Short mmCIF file of C-alpha atoms and ligand atoms in Angstrom, two decimals:
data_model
loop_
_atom_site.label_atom_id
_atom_site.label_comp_id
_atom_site.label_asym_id
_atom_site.label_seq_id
_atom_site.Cartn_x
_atom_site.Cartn_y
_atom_site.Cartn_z
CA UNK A 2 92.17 90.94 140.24
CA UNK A 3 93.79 88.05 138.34
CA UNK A 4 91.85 85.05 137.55
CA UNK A 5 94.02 81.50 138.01
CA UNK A 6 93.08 78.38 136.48
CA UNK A 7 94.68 75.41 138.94
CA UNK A 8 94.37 71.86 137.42
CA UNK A 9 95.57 69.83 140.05
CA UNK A 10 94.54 66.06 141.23
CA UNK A 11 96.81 66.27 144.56
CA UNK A 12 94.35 66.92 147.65
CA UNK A 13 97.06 67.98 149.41
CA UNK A 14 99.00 69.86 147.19
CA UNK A 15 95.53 71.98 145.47
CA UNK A 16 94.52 72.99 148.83
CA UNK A 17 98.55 74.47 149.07
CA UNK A 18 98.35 75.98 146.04
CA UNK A 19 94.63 77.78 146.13
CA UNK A 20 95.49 78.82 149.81
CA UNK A 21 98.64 80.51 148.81
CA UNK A 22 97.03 82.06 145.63
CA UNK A 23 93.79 83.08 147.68
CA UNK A 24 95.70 84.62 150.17
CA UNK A 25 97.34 87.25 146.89
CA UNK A 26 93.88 87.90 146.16
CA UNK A 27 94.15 85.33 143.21
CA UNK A 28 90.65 84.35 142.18
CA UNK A 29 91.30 80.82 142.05
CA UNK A 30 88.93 78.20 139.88
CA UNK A 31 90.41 74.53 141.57
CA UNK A 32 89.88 71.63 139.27
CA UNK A 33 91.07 67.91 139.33
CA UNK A 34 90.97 66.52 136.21
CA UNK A 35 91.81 67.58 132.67
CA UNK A 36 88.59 67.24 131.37
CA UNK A 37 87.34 69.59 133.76
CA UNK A 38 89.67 72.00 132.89
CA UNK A 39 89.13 72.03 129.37
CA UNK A 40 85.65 72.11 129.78
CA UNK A 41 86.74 75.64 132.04
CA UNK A 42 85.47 78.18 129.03
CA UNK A 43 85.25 81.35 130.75
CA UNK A 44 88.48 83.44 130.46
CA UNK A 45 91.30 83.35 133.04
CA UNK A 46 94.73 85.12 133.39
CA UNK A 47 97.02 82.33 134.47
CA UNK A 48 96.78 78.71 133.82
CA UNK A 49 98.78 76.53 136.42
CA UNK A 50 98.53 72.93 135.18
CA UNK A 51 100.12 69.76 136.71
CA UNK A 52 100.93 67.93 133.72
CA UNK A 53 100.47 64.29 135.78
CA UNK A 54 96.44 64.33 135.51
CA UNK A 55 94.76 60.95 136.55
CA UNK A 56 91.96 61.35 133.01
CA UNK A 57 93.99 62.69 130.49
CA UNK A 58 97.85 63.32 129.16
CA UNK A 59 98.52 66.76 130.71
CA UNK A 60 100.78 67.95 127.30
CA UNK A 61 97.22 67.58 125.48
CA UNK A 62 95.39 69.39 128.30
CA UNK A 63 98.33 71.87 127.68
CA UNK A 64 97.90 71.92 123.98
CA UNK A 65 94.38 72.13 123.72
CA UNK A 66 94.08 74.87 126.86
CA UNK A 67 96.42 76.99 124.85
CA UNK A 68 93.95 77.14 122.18
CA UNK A 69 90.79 78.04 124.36
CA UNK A 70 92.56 80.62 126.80
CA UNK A 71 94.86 82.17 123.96
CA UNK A 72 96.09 85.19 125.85
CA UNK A 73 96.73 83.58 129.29
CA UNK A 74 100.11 82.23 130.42
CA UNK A 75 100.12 78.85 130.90
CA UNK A 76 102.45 77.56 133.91
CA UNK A 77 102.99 74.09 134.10
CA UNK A 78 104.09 71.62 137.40
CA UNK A 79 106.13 68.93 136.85
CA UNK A 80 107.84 66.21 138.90
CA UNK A 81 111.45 66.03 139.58
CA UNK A 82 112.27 64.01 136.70
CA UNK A 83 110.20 65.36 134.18
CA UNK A 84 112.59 67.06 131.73
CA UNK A 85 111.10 65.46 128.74
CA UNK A 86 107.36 66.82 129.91
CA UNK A 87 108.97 70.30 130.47
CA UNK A 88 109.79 70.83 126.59
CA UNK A 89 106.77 68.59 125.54
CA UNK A 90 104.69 70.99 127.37
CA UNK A 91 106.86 74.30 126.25
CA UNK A 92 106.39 73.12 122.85
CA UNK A 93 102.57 72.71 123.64
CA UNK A 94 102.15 76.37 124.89
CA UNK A 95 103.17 76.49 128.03
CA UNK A 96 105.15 79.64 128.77
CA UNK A 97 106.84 78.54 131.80
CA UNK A 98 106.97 75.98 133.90
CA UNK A 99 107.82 74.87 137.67
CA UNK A 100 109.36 71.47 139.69
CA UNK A 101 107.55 70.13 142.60
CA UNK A 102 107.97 70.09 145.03
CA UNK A 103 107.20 73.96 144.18
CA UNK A 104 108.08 76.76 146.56
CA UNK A 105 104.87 78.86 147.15
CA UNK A 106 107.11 81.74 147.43
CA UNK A 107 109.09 81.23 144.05
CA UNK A 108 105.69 80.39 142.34
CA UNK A 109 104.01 83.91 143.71
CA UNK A 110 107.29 85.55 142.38
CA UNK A 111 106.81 83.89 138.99
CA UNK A 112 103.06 84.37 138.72
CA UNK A 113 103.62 88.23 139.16
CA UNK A 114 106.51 88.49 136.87
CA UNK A 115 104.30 87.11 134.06
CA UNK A 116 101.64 89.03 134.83
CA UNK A 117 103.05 92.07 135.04
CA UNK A 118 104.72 91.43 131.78
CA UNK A 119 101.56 90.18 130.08
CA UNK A 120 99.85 93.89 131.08
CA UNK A 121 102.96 95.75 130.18
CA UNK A 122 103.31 97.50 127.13
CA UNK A 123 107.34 97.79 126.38
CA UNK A 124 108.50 101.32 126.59
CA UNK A 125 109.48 101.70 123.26
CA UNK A 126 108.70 103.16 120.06
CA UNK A 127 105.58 101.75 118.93
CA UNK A 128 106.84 99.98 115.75
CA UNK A 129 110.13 98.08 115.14
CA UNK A 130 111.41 96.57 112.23
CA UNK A 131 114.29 94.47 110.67
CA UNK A 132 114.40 93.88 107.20
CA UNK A 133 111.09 92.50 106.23
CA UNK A 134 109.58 92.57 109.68
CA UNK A 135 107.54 94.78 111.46
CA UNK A 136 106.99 94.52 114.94
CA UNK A 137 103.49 96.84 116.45
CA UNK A 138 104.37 96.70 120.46
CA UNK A 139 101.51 98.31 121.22
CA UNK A 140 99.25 96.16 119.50
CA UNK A 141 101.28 92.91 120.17
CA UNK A 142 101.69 91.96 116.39
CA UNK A 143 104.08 90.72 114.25
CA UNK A 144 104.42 90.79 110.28
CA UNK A 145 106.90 89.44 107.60
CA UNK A 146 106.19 91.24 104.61
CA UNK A 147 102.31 91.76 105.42
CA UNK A 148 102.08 88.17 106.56
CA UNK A 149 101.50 87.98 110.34
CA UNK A 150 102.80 85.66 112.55
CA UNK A 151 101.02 83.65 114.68
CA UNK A 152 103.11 84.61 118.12
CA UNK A 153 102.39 83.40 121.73
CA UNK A 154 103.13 85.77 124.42
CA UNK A 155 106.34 84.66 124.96
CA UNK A 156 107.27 84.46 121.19
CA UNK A 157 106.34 87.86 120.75
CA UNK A 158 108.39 89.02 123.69
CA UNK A 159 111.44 87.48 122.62
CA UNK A 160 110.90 88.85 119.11
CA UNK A 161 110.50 92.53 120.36
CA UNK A 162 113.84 92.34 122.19
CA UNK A 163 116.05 90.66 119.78
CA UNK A 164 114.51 93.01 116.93
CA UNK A 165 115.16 96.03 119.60
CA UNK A 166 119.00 95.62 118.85
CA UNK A 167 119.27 94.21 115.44
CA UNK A 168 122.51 92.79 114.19
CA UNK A 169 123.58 92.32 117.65
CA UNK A 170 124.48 90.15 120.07
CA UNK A 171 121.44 89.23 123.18
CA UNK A 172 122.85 87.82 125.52
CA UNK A 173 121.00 84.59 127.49
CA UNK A 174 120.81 86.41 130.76
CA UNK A 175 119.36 89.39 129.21
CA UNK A 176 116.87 87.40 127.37
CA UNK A 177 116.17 85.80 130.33
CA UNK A 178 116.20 88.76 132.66
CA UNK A 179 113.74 91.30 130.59
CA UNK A 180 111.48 88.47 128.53
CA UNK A 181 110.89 86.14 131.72
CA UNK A 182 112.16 88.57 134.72
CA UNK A 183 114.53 85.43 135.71
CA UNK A 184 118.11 84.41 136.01
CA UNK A 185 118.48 81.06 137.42
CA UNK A 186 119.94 77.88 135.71
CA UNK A 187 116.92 75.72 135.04
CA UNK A 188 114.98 78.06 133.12
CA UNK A 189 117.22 78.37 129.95
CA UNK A 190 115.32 75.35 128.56
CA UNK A 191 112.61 77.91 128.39
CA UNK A 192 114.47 80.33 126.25
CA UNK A 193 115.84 77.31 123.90
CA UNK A 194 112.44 75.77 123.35
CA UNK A 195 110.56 79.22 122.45
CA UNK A 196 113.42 80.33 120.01
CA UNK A 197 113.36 77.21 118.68
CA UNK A 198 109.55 78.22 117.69
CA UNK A 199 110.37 81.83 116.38
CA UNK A 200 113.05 80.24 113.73
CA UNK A 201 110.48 77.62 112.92
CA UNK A 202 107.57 80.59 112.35
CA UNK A 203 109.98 83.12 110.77
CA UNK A 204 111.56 79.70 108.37
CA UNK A 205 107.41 79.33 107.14
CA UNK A 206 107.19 82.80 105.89
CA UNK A 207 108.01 82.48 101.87
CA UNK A 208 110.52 84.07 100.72
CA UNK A 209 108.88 85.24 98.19
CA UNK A 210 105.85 86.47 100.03
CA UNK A 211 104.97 89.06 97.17
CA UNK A 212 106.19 87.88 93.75
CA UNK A 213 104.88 91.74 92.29
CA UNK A 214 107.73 93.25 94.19
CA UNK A 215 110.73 93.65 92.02
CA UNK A 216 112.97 91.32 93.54
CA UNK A 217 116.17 91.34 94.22
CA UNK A 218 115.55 95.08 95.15
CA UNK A 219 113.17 94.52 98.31
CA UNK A 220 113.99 91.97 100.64
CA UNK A 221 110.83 90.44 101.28
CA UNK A 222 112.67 87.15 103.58
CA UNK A 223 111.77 87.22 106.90
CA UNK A 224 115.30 88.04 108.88
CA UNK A 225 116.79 85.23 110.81
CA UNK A 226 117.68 84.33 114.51
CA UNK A 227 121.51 83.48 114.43
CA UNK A 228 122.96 81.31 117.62
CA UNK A 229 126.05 82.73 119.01
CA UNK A 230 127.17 79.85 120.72
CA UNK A 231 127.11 79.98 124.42
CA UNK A 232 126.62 83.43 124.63
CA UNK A 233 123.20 84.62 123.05
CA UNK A 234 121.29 85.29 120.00
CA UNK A 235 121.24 87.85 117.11
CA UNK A 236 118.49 88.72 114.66
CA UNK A 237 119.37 89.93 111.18
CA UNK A 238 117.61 90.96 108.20
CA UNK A 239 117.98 87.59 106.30
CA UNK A 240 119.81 89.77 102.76
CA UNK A 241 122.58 90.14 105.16
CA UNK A 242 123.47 86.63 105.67
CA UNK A 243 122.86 85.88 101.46
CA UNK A 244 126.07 87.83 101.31
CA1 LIG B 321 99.23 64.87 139.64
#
């Protein structure tokens, strides 16, 4: 049974929402205002947060949620015109996100999909690297060098399957397909924002992590996610790109 968080101030659309998550056997914890929700402490699979709260700004509820429930996904409901909240909120923690008006049945879709994915160890070897980095699937965790990064969910997913084909192109669709189980249009801002995070957590690893290794021998650089415009993504061991 999967525990959802619902921070939502609309009577009418809550009592939507908890019905259509009750009815999947969701065990759903309905509250109103951000301050309630962040005063939520016990544990929860799924956050589903309306980012128009009537107490607080719903990208800090975001931000501050993703610190307290660290291993849930965060969903988060925006209006129509909210592109700007959408990557404020992405770049908060918020793994996905959805438009209201929503459709129940493309929100149950979504909920599963990250669930599922959340409980699903990848079917591959156990450890992965490229270059410098070592990727533990089972365990979730990511190093550069014996520093660890400091993934989300998300993060780490994308990681995994760029570093499962390294040197190579990923496409969009397939990053979109087997990280977030989705094809459609709006949700490439999704993929942009969270790579956008991995270069910026793979850029703060030092080079020079370990200055007793004989450098330039070991590469001790974490490798680098390299835009292939319009089509995808490619991660490489950062020596190859020094030339
Ligand atoms: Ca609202």
């Amino acid at each position: 049974v999967s525990s959802v968080l619902l921070v939502e101030d609309d009577e009418t659309i809550g009592r939507a929402l908890r019905s259509a998550l009750t009815s999947q056997r969701y065990v759903v914890i309905w509250v109103r205002t951000g301050s309630a929700a962040l005063n939520h402490e016990q544990e929860v699979d799924l956050v589903l947060l309306d980012l128009g709260l009537p107490d607080l700004d719903g990208v800090e509820v975001c931000r501050q949620l993703r610190v307290v429930h660290r291993g849930a996904v965060i969903v988060i409901l925006t209006a129509r015109d909210g592109e700007i909240d959408v990557i404020l909120g992405l770049e908060a923690g918020a793994d996905d996100y959805l438009v209201k008006p929503v459709r129940l049945s493309e929100l149950l879709a979504r909920l599963r999909a990250h669930l599922r994915r959340a409980s699903t160890p990848l079917p591959q070897a156990p450890v992965r690297t490229v270059g410098a980095l070592r990727i533990d699937l089972d365990a979730r965790r990511a190093w550069v060098h014996e520093r660890e990064l400091d993934l989300r969910a998300k993060e780490f997913d994308l990681l995994a399957r760029l570093a499962a084909d390294p040197g190579q192109l990923v496409t969009r669709e397939t990053l979109m397909a087997e990280v977030w189980d989705e094809n459609w249009y709006g949700s490439t801002k999704t993929l942009d924002v969270h790579i956008a995070a991995l270069r910026r957590k793979l850029a703060d690893i030092p080079a020079d992590a370990d200055p007793s290794l004989p450098s330039p021998t070991v590469d001790t650089s974490a490798p680098v996610v390299v835009t292939l415009r319009g089509r995808g993504y490619r991660l490489q061991a950062s020596s190859s790109t020094r030339g």
